[in-house]
Coordinates of C-alpha atoms in Angstrom, one line a residue:
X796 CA 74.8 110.9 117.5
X797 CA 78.3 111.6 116.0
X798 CA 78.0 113.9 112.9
X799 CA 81.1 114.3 111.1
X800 CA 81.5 117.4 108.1
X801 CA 84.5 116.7 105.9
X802 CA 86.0 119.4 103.4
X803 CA 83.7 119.3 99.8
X804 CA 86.7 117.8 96.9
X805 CA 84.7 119.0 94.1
X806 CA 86.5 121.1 91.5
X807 CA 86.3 124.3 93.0
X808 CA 84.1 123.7 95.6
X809 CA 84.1 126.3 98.4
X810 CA 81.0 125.0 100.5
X811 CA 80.5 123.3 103.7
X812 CA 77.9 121.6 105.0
X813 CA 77.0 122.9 108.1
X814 CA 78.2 126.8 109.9
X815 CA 78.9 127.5 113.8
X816 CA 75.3 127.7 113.6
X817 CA 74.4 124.4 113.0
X818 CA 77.2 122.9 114.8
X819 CA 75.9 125.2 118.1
X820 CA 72.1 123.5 117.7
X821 CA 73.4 119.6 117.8
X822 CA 76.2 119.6 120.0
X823 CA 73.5 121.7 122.6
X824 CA 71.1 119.0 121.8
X825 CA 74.0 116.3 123.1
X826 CA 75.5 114.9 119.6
X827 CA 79.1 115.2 119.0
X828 CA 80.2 117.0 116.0
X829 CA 83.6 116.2 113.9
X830 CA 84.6 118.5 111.5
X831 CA 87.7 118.7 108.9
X832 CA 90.4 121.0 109.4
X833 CA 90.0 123.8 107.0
X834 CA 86.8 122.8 106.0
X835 CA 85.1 125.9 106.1
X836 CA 87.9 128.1 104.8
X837 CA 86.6 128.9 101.3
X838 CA 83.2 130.3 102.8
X839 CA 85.2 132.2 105.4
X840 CA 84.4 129.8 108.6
X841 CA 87.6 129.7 110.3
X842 CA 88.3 126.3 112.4
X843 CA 88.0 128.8 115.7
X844 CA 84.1 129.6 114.8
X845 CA 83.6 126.2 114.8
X846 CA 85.4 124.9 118.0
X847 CA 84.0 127.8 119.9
X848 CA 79.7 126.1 119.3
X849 CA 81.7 122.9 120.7
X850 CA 83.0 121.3 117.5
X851 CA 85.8 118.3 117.3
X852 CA 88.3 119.7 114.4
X853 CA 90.2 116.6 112.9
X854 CA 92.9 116.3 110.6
X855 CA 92.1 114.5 107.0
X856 CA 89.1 113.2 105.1
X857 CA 89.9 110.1 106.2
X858 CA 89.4 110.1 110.2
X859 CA 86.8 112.7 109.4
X860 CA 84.4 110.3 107.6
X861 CA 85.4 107.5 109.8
X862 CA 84.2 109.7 113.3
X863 CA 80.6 109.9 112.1
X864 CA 77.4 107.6 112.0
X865 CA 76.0 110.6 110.2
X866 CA 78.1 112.1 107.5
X867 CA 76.7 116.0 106.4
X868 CA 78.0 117.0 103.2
X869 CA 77.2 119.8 100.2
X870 CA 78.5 117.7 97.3
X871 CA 77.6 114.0 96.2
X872 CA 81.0 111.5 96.7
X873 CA 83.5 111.9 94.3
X874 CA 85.6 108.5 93.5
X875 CA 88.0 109.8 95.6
X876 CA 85.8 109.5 98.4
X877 CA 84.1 106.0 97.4
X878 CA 86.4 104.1 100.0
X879 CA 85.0 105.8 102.7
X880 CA 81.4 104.5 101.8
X881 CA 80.0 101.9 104.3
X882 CA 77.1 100.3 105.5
X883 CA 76.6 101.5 108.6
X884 CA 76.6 104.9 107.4
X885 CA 73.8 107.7 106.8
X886 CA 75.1 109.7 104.0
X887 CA 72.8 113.5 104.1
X888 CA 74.0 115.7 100.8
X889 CA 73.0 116.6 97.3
X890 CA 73.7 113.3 95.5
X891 CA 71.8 113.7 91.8
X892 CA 72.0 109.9 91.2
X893 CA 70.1 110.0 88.1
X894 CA 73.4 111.6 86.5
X895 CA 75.7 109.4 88.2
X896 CA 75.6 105.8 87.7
X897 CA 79.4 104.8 88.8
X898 CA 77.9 106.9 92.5
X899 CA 74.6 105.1 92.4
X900 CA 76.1 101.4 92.1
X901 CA 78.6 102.3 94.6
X902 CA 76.3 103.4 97.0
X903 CA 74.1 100.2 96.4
X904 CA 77.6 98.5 96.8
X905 CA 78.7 99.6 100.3
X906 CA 75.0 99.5 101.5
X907 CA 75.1 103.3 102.6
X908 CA 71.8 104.8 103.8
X909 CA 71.8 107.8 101.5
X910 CA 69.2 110.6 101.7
X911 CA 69.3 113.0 98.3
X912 CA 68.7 117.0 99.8
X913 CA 67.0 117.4 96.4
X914 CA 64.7 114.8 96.6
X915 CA 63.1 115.6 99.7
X916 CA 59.6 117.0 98.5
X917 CA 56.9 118.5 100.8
X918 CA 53.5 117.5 99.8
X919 CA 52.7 120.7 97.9
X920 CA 55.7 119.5 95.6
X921 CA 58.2 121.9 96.7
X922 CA 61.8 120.9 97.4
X923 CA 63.1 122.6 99.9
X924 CA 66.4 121.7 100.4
X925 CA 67.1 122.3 97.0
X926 CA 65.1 125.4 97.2
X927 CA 68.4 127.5 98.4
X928 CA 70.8 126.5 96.0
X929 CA 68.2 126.9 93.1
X930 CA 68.0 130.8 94.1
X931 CA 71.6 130.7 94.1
X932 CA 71.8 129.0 91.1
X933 CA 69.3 131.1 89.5
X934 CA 70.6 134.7 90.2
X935 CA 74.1 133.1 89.0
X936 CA 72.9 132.7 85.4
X937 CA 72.5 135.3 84.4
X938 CA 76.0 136.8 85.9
X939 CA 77.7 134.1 84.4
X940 CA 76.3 134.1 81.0
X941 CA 76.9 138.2 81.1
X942 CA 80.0 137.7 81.2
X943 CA 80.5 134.7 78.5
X944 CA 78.7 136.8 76.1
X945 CA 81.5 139.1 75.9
X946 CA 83.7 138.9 72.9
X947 CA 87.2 138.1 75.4
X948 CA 85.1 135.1 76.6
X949 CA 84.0 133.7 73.4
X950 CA 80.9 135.4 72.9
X951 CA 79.1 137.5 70.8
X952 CA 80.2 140.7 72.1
X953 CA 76.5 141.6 73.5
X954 CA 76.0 143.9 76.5
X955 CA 72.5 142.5 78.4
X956 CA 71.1 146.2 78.4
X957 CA 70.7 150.1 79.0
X958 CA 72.0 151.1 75.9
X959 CA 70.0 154.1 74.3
X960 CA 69.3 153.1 70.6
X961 CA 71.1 149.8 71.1
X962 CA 69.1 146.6 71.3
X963 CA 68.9 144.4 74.4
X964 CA 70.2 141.4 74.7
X965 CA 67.4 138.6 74.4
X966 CA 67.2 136.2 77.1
X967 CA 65.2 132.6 77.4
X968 CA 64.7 131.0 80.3
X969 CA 63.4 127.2 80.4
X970 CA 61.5 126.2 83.7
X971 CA 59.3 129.2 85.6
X972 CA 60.5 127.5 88.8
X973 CA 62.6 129.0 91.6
X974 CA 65.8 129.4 89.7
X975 CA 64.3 130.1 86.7
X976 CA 62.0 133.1 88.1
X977 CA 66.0 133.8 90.0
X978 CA 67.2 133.9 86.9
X979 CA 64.5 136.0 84.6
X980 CA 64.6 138.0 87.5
X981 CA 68.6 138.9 87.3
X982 CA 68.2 139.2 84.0
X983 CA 65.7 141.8 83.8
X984 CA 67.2 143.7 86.1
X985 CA 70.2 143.7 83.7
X986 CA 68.1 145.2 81.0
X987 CA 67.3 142.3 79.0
X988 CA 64.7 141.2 77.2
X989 CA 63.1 138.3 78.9
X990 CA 60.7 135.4 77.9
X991 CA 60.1 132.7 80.0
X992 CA 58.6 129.1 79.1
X993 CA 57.1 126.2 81.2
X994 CA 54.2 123.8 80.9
X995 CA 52.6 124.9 84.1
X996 CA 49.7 127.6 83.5
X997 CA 49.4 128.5 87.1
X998 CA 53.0 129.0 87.5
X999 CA 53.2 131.1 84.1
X1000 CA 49.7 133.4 85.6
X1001 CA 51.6 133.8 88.8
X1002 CA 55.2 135.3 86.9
X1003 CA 52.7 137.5 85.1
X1004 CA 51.8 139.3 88.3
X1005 CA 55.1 138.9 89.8
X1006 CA 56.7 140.3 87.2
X1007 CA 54.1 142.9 86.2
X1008 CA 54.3 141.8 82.7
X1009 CA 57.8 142.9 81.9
X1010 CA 58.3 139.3 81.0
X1011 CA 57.0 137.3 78.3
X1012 CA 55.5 134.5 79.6
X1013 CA 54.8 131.6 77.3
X1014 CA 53.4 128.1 77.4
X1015 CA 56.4 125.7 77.1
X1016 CA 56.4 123.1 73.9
X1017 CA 58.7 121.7 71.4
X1018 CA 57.5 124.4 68.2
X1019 CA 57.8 127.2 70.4
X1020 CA 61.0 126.4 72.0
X1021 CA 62.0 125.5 68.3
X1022 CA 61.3 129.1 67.2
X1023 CA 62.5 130.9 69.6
X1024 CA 66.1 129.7 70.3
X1025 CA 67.1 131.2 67.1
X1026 CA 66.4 134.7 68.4
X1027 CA 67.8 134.4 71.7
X1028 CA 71.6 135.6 72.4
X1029 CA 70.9 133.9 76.0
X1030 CA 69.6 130.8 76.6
X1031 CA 68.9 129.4 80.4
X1032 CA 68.3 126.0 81.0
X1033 CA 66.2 125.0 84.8
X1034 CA 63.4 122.6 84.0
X1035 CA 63.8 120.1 86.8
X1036 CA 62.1 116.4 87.5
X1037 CA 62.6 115.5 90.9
X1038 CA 65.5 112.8 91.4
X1039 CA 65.4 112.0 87.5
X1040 CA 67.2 112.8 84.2
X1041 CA 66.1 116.1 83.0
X1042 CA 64.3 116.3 79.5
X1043 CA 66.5 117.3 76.7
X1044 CA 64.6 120.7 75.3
X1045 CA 67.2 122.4 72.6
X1046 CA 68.5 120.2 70.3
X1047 CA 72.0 120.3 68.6
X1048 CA 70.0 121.1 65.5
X1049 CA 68.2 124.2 67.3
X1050 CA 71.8 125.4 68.7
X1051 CA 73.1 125.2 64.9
X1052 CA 70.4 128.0 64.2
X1053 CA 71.7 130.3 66.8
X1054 CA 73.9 133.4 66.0
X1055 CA 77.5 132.6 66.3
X1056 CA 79.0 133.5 70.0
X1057 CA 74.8 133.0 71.7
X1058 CA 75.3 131.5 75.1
X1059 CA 73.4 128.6 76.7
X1060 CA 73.8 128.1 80.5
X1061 CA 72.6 124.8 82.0
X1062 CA 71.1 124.8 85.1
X1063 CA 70.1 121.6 85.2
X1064 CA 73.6 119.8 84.6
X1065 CA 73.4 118.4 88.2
X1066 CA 70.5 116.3 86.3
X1067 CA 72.1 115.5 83.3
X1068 CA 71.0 118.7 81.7
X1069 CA 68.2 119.8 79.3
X1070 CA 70.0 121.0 76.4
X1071 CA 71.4 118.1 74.0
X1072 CA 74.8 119.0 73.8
X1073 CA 75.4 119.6 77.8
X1074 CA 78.2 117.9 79.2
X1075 CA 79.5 119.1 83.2
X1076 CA 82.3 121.7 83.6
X1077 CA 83.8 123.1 86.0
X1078 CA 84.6 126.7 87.4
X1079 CA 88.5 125.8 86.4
X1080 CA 87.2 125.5 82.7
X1081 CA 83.3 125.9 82.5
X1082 CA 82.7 126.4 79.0
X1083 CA 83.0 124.9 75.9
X1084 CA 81.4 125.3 72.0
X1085 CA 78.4 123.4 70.3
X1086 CA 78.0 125.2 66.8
X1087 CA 79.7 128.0 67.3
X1088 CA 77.7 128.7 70.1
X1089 CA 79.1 128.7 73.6
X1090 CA 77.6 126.3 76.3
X1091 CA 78.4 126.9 80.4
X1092 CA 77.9 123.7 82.5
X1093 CA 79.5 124.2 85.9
X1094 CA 77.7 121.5 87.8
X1095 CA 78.1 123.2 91.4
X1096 CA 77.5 126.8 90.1
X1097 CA 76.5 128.0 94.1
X1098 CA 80.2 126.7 94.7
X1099 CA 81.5 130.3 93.2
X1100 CA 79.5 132.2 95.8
X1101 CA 80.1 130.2 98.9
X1102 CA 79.6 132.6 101.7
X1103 CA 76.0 133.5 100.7
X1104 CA 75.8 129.3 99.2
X1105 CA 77.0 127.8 102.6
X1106 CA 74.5 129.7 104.6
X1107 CA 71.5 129.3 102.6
X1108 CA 72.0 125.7 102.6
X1109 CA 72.5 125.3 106.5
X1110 CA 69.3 127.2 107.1
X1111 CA 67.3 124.7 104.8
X1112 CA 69.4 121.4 105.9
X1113 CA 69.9 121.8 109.5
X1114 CA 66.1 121.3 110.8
X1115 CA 66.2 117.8 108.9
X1116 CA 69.9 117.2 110.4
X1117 CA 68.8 117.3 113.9
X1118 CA 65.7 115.0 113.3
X1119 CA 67.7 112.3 111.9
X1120 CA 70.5 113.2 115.3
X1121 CA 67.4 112.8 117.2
X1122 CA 66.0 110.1 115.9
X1123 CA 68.3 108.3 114.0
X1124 CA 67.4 107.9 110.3
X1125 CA 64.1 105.1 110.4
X1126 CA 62.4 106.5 113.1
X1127 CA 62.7 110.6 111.4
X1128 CA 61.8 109.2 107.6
X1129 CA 58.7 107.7 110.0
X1130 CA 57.9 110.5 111.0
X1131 CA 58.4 113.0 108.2
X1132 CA 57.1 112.1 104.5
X1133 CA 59.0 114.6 103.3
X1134 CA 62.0 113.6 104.6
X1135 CA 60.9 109.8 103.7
X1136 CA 60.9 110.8 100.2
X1137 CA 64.8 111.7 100.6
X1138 CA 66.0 108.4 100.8
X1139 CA 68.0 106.8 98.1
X1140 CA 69.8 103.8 99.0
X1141 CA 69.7 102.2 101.8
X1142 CA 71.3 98.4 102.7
X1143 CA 72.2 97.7 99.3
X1144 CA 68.7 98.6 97.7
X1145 CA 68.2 101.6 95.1
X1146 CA 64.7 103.1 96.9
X1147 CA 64.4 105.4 94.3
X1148 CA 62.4 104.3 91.3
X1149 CA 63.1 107.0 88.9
X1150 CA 66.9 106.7 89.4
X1151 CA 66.6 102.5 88.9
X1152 CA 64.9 103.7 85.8
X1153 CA 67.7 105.7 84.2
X1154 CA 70.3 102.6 84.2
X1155 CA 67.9 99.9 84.5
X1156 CA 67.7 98.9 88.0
X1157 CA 65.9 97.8 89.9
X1158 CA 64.2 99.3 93.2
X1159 CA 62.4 99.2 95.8
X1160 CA 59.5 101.4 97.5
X1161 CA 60.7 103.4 100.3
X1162 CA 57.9 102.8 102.3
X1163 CA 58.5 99.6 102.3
X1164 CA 62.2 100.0 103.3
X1165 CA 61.3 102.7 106.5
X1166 CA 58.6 100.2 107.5
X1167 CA 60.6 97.3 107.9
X1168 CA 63.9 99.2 109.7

């Protein structure tokens, strides 16, 4: 198979989708790889690393997108890259389509067969291409809302911790998942005083342990969350549904209760984002103010850190990459549920319900779609 890897166009978007790594196991497996000139320059890949595992290097998004029958990227398309949709395509990246409903119908459109990394889900429920990148994400946070709590960046002028005498800062996390045990878990270390909500009992009985009690653990629901964003100088945001809108947990009227210059990151902005006010940034301007308190949005937050980013993601992605090489995209969904479960669009059908449901269309079952190519 041809696999081509163009540069990522996002705002500040350092990432690429695949390192020599990757591009060593296909092209040893016989599939051709195309890659973009430059393309791994912001996670420190120079074009040589590449061409020395066997890679193609070509000149422009353009000819790169038009050498592959499978096209690896980090980022969903931008609509700078809708033109280089088409039907006899298989699109593998993070595409968050129940955020993005110009992307969604354009994908119907052009009849691309698009498979979501962060909707492939292993039986146990765990994602785990979006696994990586919700570590990253996670440990980011924290950093990032650190520093937007100072008084230069708008904030309130609140050091996290370690202060004899001094107060720590309080920090609420929403979702006990992977980046939100990342994220309490940056925190702490940071000296902060950490409470962490989610609806899942298990998962709150297992951060007990994990975190030998140093964090508050509470069961998640609209009174508690209503109480206790008015204490918090810190809140995080990482409740995640698979494939579909996040829920909207802190209202504009909670964030009116805050103390002036509190921060609220959103995690889950790639989602649409669980706080009311949320809107996407980016790194070139991430934040803005909701009630004098100041909200941070960046929806590619992995994209500041994309050394670490880039190969976290390969090690996750590639094993799926070279099934659908090998395969070819029907015959590896076949095979692998989880994989199956990935698939978004596919020759002009939506085959992911919960994304028809956020804009009212309609879809189809994916089963049905795999069984029939």
């Amino acid at each position: 198979m041809r696999v081509s890897v163009p540069s990522e166009v996002k705002n500040n978007e350092f990432r690429v989708a695949i390192t020599p790594v990757g591009v060593n196991e296909l092209v040893r497996r016989g599939h051709e790889v195309f890659v973009q000139q430059g393309a791994g320059e912001g996670s420190s890949i120079p074009d040589e690393d590449y061409e020395a595992q066997g890679a193609t290097m070509v000149d422009g998004a353009e000819d790169t997108w038009a050498a592959g029958e499978m096209v690896l990227k980090v980022k969903e398309p931008i609509e700078q890259e809708y033109g280089f949709l088409r039907d006899d395509l298989t699109l593998f990246t993070y595409l968050h389509l129940a955020a993005d409903e110009p992307l969604t119908r354009r994908l119907v459109e052009a009849g691309t067969t698009a498979i979501a990394y962060e909707t492939v889900q292993l039986p146990s429920g765990s994602l785990p291409l979006l696994y990586p990148m919700s570590e990253v994400a996670g440990c980011l946070a924290p950093q990032v809302g650190a520093h937007t709590l100072m008084k230069p960046s708008g904030g309130r002028g609140v050091l996290m911790g370690g202060i004899g005498g001094v107060a720590n800062a309080k920090v609420l996390v929403l979702g006990g998942g992977v980046a939100g045990q990342n994220a309490a878990n940056i925190a702490m270390g940071m000296g902060a005083d950490v409470t962490i909500l989610d609806t899942d009992l298990e998962k709150l009985r297992t951060l007990f342990w994990r975190f030998n009690n140093q964090v508050r653990q509470l069961a998640s629901n609209n009174l508690t969350i209503s109480e206790l964003v008015p204490q918090m100088d810190m809140v995080i945001g990482t409740v995640l549904i698979p494939g579909a809108k996040a829920p909207k947990l802190v209202t504009d009227d909670m964030v009116a209760s805050m103390k002036p210059g509190s921060v609220l990151v959103d995690v889950a902005i790639d989602q649409g984002g669980c706080f009311e006010g949320s809107r996407p940034t980016t790194h070139a301007d991430p934040t803005f103010e909701v009630h004098d308190s100041v909200y941070y949005c960046v929806a590619n937050m992995p994209g500041a850190v994309p050394h670490t980013s880039t190969w976290a993601l390969t090690n996750a992605t590639l094993p799926y990459a070279v099934q659908l090489a090998e395969r070819g995209w029907a015959d590896a969904l076949r095979a692998d549920p989880a994989l199956a479960k990935g698939l978004n669009t596919h020759a002009g059908q939506l085959t992911y319900r919960a994304v028809g449901e956020a804009f009212g269309m309609e879809s189809v079952e994916t089963d049905d779609v795999v069984a029939g190519s």
